[in-house]
Short mmCIF file of N, CA and C in Angstrom, two decimals:
data_model
loop_
_atom_site.label_atom_id
_atom_site.label_comp_id
_atom_site.label_asym_id
_atom_site.label_seq_id
_atom_site.Cartn_x
_atom_site.Cartn_y
_atom_site.Cartn_z
N MET A 4 39.54 -24.28 -15.62
CA MET A 4 39.74 -22.85 -15.01
C MET A 4 39.06 -22.04 -15.97
N ALA A 5 38.37 -21.16 -15.24
CA ALA A 5 37.29 -20.17 -16.05
C ALA A 5 38.13 -19.20 -16.56
N VAL A 6 37.72 -18.90 -17.75
CA VAL A 6 38.44 -17.48 -18.55
C VAL A 6 37.67 -16.19 -18.41
N VAL A 7 36.52 -16.23 -17.81
CA VAL A 7 35.93 -14.97 -17.03
C VAL A 7 35.47 -15.46 -15.66
N ARG A 8 35.45 -14.32 -14.91
CA ARG A 8 35.08 -14.25 -13.35
C ARG A 8 33.47 -14.78 -13.40
N ALA A 9 33.17 -15.91 -12.75
CA ALA A 9 31.62 -16.06 -12.77
C ALA A 9 31.05 -16.36 -11.22
N THR A 10 30.20 -15.86 -10.75
CA THR A 10 29.63 -16.24 -9.67
C THR A 10 28.41 -17.37 -9.87
N SER A 11 27.95 -17.84 -8.70
CA SER A 11 26.76 -18.88 -9.14
C SER A 11 25.75 -18.03 -9.64
N SER A 12 25.26 -16.84 -9.45
CA SER A 12 24.10 -16.29 -10.26
C SER A 12 24.58 -15.77 -11.42
N ASP A 13 25.95 -15.59 -11.88
CA ASP A 13 26.15 -15.34 -12.98
C ASP A 13 25.94 -16.62 -13.99
N ILE A 14 26.34 -17.82 -13.39
CA ILE A 14 25.96 -18.99 -14.05
C ILE A 14 24.63 -19.07 -14.26
N ASP A 15 23.90 -18.94 -13.31
CA ASP A 15 22.38 -19.15 -13.68
C ASP A 15 21.87 -18.15 -14.69
N LEU A 16 22.45 -16.86 -14.63
CA LEU A 16 22.02 -15.95 -15.43
C LEU A 16 22.46 -16.34 -17.09
N MET A 17 23.56 -16.83 -17.06
CA MET A 17 24.01 -17.25 -18.63
C MET A 17 23.47 -18.42 -19.11
N ALA A 18 23.02 -19.16 -17.84
CA ALA A 18 22.15 -20.45 -18.56
C ALA A 18 20.84 -19.97 -18.86
N ARG A 19 20.13 -19.15 -18.19
CA ARG A 19 19.02 -18.47 -18.52
C ARG A 19 18.76 -17.80 -20.01
N LEU A 20 20.04 -17.36 -20.51
CA LEU A 20 20.25 -16.64 -21.60
C LEU A 20 20.32 -17.74 -22.55
N LEU A 21 21.23 -18.84 -22.53
CA LEU A 21 21.35 -19.83 -23.34
C LEU A 21 20.03 -20.40 -23.78
N ARG A 22 19.35 -20.71 -22.90
CA ARG A 22 18.04 -21.44 -23.05
C ARG A 22 17.17 -20.37 -23.98
N ALA A 23 16.91 -19.34 -23.39
CA ALA A 23 15.93 -18.20 -24.12
C ALA A 23 16.45 -18.07 -25.59
N GLU A 24 17.64 -17.98 -25.95
CA GLU A 24 18.14 -17.62 -27.08
C GLU A 24 18.19 -18.86 -28.02
N ALA A 25 18.56 -19.89 -27.51
CA ALA A 25 18.82 -21.32 -28.58
C ALA A 25 18.04 -22.43 -27.79
N GLU A 26 17.29 -22.64 -27.22
CA GLU A 26 16.89 -23.81 -26.68
C GLU A 26 16.52 -24.57 -27.93
N GLY A 27 15.67 -24.21 -28.91
CA GLY A 27 15.18 -24.70 -30.19
C GLY A 27 16.26 -25.46 -30.87
N GLU A 28 17.83 -25.07 -30.77
CA GLU A 28 18.96 -25.18 -31.46
C GLU A 28 19.42 -26.37 -30.80
N GLY A 29 19.06 -26.79 -29.55
CA GLY A 29 19.74 -27.93 -29.05
C GLY A 29 21.11 -27.53 -28.10
N ARG A 30 21.76 -28.51 -27.71
CA ARG A 30 22.77 -27.93 -27.03
C ARG A 30 24.02 -27.44 -27.49
N ARG A 31 24.35 -27.72 -28.70
CA ARG A 31 25.31 -27.35 -29.56
C ARG A 31 24.81 -25.93 -29.83
N GLY A 32 23.81 -25.74 -30.24
CA GLY A 32 23.20 -24.20 -30.42
C GLY A 32 23.53 -23.21 -29.18
N MET A 33 23.24 -23.63 -27.79
CA MET A 33 23.07 -22.96 -26.88
C MET A 33 24.73 -22.90 -26.39
N LEU A 34 25.57 -23.81 -26.67
CA LEU A 34 26.88 -23.63 -26.48
C LEU A 34 27.59 -22.38 -27.33
N LEU A 35 27.03 -22.37 -28.42
CA LEU A 35 27.45 -21.38 -29.53
C LEU A 35 27.03 -19.95 -29.04
N VAL A 36 25.77 -19.90 -28.45
CA VAL A 36 25.45 -18.81 -28.10
C VAL A 36 26.52 -18.07 -26.72
N GLY A 37 26.61 -19.23 -25.97
CA GLY A 37 27.58 -19.02 -25.08
C GLY A 37 29.15 -18.54 -25.48
N ASN A 38 29.54 -19.07 -26.36
CA ASN A 38 30.72 -18.84 -27.09
C ASN A 38 30.65 -17.20 -27.47
N VAL A 39 29.70 -16.79 -28.18
CA VAL A 39 29.39 -15.55 -28.37
C VAL A 39 29.55 -14.65 -27.29
N GLY A 40 28.97 -14.73 -26.19
CA GLY A 40 28.74 -13.92 -25.02
C GLY A 40 30.21 -13.99 -24.20
N ILE A 41 30.85 -15.12 -24.07
CA ILE A 41 32.11 -15.11 -23.53
C ILE A 41 33.23 -14.41 -24.46
N ASN A 42 33.03 -14.44 -25.70
CA ASN A 42 33.94 -14.02 -26.62
C ASN A 42 33.81 -12.17 -26.51
N ARG A 43 32.53 -12.09 -26.55
CA ARG A 43 32.18 -10.60 -26.07
C ARG A 43 32.99 -10.00 -25.17
N LEU A 44 33.14 -10.60 -23.74
CA LEU A 44 33.90 -10.39 -22.42
C LEU A 44 35.21 -10.18 -22.90
N ARG A 45 35.79 -10.85 -23.65
CA ARG A 45 37.32 -11.02 -23.79
C ARG A 45 37.77 -10.32 -24.94
N ALA A 46 36.59 -9.49 -25.74
CA ALA A 46 37.05 -8.75 -27.10
C ALA A 46 37.57 -7.43 -26.61
N ASN A 47 38.54 -7.20 -27.43
CA ASN A 47 39.22 -5.75 -27.28
C ASN A 47 38.73 -4.77 -28.60
N CYS A 48 37.38 -4.60 -28.68
CA CYS A 48 36.87 -3.76 -29.47
C CYS A 48 36.03 -2.77 -29.07
N SER A 49 35.56 -1.70 -29.96
CA SER A 49 34.89 -0.66 -29.33
C SER A 49 33.20 -1.19 -29.05
N ASP A 50 32.76 -1.98 -29.83
CA ASP A 50 31.34 -2.48 -29.62
C ASP A 50 31.27 -3.14 -28.19
N PHE A 51 32.25 -3.44 -27.45
CA PHE A 51 31.97 -4.22 -26.33
C PHE A 51 33.25 -3.64 -25.30
N LYS A 52 33.67 -2.59 -25.57
CA LYS A 52 34.39 -1.98 -24.50
C LYS A 52 33.79 -1.76 -23.35
N GLY A 53 34.67 -1.98 -22.17
CA GLY A 53 33.97 -1.99 -20.88
C GLY A 53 33.00 -3.06 -20.16
N LEU A 54 32.96 -4.12 -21.38
CA LEU A 54 32.19 -4.99 -20.59
C LEU A 54 33.15 -5.93 -19.78
N ARG A 55 33.04 -6.24 -18.35
CA ARG A 55 33.74 -6.90 -17.68
C ARG A 55 32.93 -8.10 -17.12
N THR A 56 31.69 -8.11 -16.94
CA THR A 56 31.16 -8.90 -16.21
C THR A 56 29.85 -9.76 -17.01
N ILE A 57 29.53 -10.96 -16.61
CA ILE A 57 28.39 -11.55 -17.31
C ILE A 57 27.32 -10.72 -17.45
N PRO A 58 26.58 -10.23 -16.28
CA PRO A 58 25.51 -9.33 -16.35
C PRO A 58 25.48 -8.28 -17.36
N GLN A 59 26.80 -7.44 -17.56
CA GLN A 59 27.13 -6.49 -18.27
C GLN A 59 26.83 -6.92 -19.69
N MET A 60 27.63 -7.81 -19.92
CA MET A 60 27.37 -8.44 -21.39
C MET A 60 25.86 -8.96 -21.49
N ILE A 61 25.36 -9.59 -20.77
CA ILE A 61 23.96 -9.90 -21.19
C ILE A 61 22.72 -8.69 -21.32
N TYR A 62 23.16 -7.73 -20.41
CA TYR A 62 22.13 -6.84 -20.33
C TYR A 62 22.62 -5.50 -21.16
N GLN A 63 23.66 -5.51 -21.98
CA GLN A 63 24.05 -4.50 -22.70
C GLN A 63 23.00 -4.19 -23.43
N GLU A 64 22.63 -2.86 -23.88
CA GLU A 64 21.37 -2.36 -24.65
C GLU A 64 21.76 -3.24 -26.20
N HIS A 65 20.65 -3.84 -26.62
CA HIS A 65 20.34 -4.46 -27.76
C HIS A 65 21.18 -5.58 -27.95
N ALA A 66 21.81 -6.03 -26.76
CA ALA A 66 22.73 -7.16 -27.13
C ALA A 66 22.01 -8.58 -27.41
N PHE A 67 20.98 -8.85 -26.57
CA PHE A 67 20.35 -10.16 -26.58
C PHE A 67 18.89 -9.83 -26.85
N GLU A 68 18.15 -10.50 -27.72
CA GLU A 68 16.56 -10.07 -27.70
C GLU A 68 15.96 -10.95 -26.84
N ALA A 69 16.40 -11.96 -26.19
CA ALA A 69 15.78 -12.70 -25.08
C ALA A 69 15.41 -12.04 -23.82
N VAL A 70 16.33 -11.13 -23.39
CA VAL A 70 16.39 -10.40 -22.19
C VAL A 70 14.95 -9.57 -22.04
N THR A 71 14.18 -9.45 -23.08
CA THR A 71 13.06 -8.75 -23.56
C THR A 71 11.67 -9.33 -23.31
N HIS A 72 12.01 -10.80 -23.32
CA HIS A 72 10.82 -11.89 -23.24
C HIS A 72 10.84 -12.48 -21.80
N GLY A 73 9.38 -12.89 -21.52
CA GLY A 73 9.34 -13.67 -20.02
C GLY A 73 10.06 -14.90 -20.19
N TYR A 74 10.24 -15.71 -21.11
CA TYR A 74 11.06 -16.81 -21.22
C TYR A 74 12.49 -16.95 -20.36
N PHE A 75 13.26 -15.70 -20.62
CA PHE A 75 14.30 -15.52 -20.09
C PHE A 75 14.21 -15.79 -18.60
N TYR A 76 13.17 -14.97 -18.05
CA TYR A 76 13.28 -14.96 -16.62
C TYR A 76 12.63 -16.27 -15.84
N GLN A 77 12.42 -17.14 -16.35
CA GLN A 77 12.06 -18.38 -15.82
C GLN A 77 13.41 -19.02 -15.28
N ARG A 78 13.44 -19.90 -14.34
CA ARG A 78 14.33 -20.54 -13.44
C ARG A 78 15.48 -21.45 -14.25
N ALA A 79 16.46 -21.27 -14.17
CA ALA A 79 17.57 -22.11 -15.12
C ALA A 79 17.43 -23.52 -14.48
N ARG A 80 17.49 -24.42 -15.38
CA ARG A 80 17.58 -25.62 -15.21
C ARG A 80 19.02 -26.31 -15.07
N GLU A 81 19.51 -27.53 -14.87
CA GLU A 81 20.46 -27.93 -14.47
C GLU A 81 21.61 -28.07 -15.58
N THR A 82 20.71 -28.75 -16.60
CA THR A 82 21.08 -28.84 -18.04
C THR A 82 22.01 -27.52 -18.72
N GLU A 83 21.37 -26.51 -18.60
CA GLU A 83 21.87 -25.33 -19.00
C GLU A 83 22.79 -24.65 -18.18
N LYS A 84 22.75 -24.85 -17.15
CA LYS A 84 23.91 -24.44 -16.10
C LYS A 84 25.12 -25.16 -16.21
N THR A 85 25.11 -26.64 -16.82
CA THR A 85 26.34 -27.26 -17.07
C THR A 85 26.86 -26.58 -18.40
N LEU A 86 26.20 -26.36 -19.46
CA LEU A 86 26.64 -25.70 -20.54
C LEU A 86 27.16 -24.45 -20.38
N ALA A 87 26.41 -23.60 -19.45
CA ALA A 87 27.14 -22.29 -19.09
C ALA A 87 28.31 -22.43 -18.57
N ARG A 88 28.68 -23.34 -17.49
CA ARG A 88 29.69 -23.51 -17.05
C ARG A 88 31.26 -24.00 -17.95
N ARG A 89 30.72 -24.68 -19.11
CA ARG A 89 31.45 -25.33 -20.06
C ARG A 89 32.04 -23.77 -20.83
N ASN A 90 31.10 -22.94 -21.12
CA ASN A 90 31.53 -21.78 -21.80
C ASN A 90 32.49 -21.06 -20.85
N ILE A 91 31.95 -21.06 -19.73
CA ILE A 91 32.89 -20.00 -18.76
C ILE A 91 34.40 -20.38 -18.81
N ASN A 92 34.20 -21.80 -18.65
CA ASN A 92 35.60 -22.61 -18.59
C ASN A 92 36.62 -22.42 -19.73
N GLY A 93 35.86 -21.95 -20.74
CA GLY A 93 36.74 -21.66 -21.94
C GLY A 93 36.45 -22.53 -23.22
N GLU A 94 35.58 -23.50 -23.09
CA GLU A 94 35.46 -24.42 -24.34
C GLU A 94 34.68 -23.51 -25.23
N ARG A 95 35.32 -23.78 -26.55
CA ARG A 95 34.91 -23.06 -27.84
C ARG A 95 34.72 -24.04 -28.81
N PHE A 96 33.74 -23.57 -29.65
CA PHE A 96 33.18 -24.38 -30.50
C PHE A 96 32.70 -23.83 -31.97
N TRP A 97 33.43 -24.39 -33.13
CA TRP A 97 33.26 -23.93 -34.51
C TRP A 97 31.88 -23.98 -34.71
N PRO A 98 31.31 -23.04 -35.38
CA PRO A 98 32.03 -21.84 -36.17
C PRO A 98 32.09 -20.55 -35.12
N ALA A 99 31.89 -20.68 -33.74
CA ALA A 99 31.66 -19.61 -32.96
C ALA A 99 33.14 -19.33 -32.12
N LYS A 100 34.08 -20.11 -32.35
CA LYS A 100 35.12 -20.01 -31.55
C LYS A 100 35.58 -18.47 -31.26
N PHE A 101 35.48 -17.69 -32.46
CA PHE A 101 35.87 -16.33 -32.06
C PHE A 101 34.51 -15.28 -32.26
N SER A 102 33.45 -15.78 -32.78
CA SER A 102 32.56 -14.89 -33.20
C SER A 102 31.95 -14.02 -32.13
N LEU A 103 31.50 -12.71 -32.52
CA LEU A 103 31.09 -11.68 -31.53
C LEU A 103 29.45 -11.50 -31.88
N TRP A 104 29.13 -12.11 -32.99
CA TRP A 104 27.70 -11.88 -33.42
C TRP A 104 27.03 -13.20 -33.93
N TYR A 105 25.92 -13.54 -33.71
CA TYR A 105 25.32 -14.51 -34.44
C TYR A 105 23.98 -13.81 -35.01
N PHE A 106 23.16 -14.53 -35.93
CA PHE A 106 22.06 -14.21 -36.45
C PHE A 106 21.09 -15.76 -36.73
#
């Protein structure tokens, strides 16, 4: 069961983010980026107040550098869509189980 609401276009958007931010880190790295994103939607803190949807989270000003690069706007692949669904369904991975940022 999903921990945040997501349409098929939200899954596609999240998949593109995972690849653009962390493809070089492998599947685990992409899942960790997804954890951070989902955690931001679920967080009750001032930095992420008002974020309720995946597009709001991804396009929040200065949230993810990848959205400023062309690679982010390429078509999502099924591999990344599967990873995005895992994040949306609440799978969490250490050390990003509750992380709101990464470097």
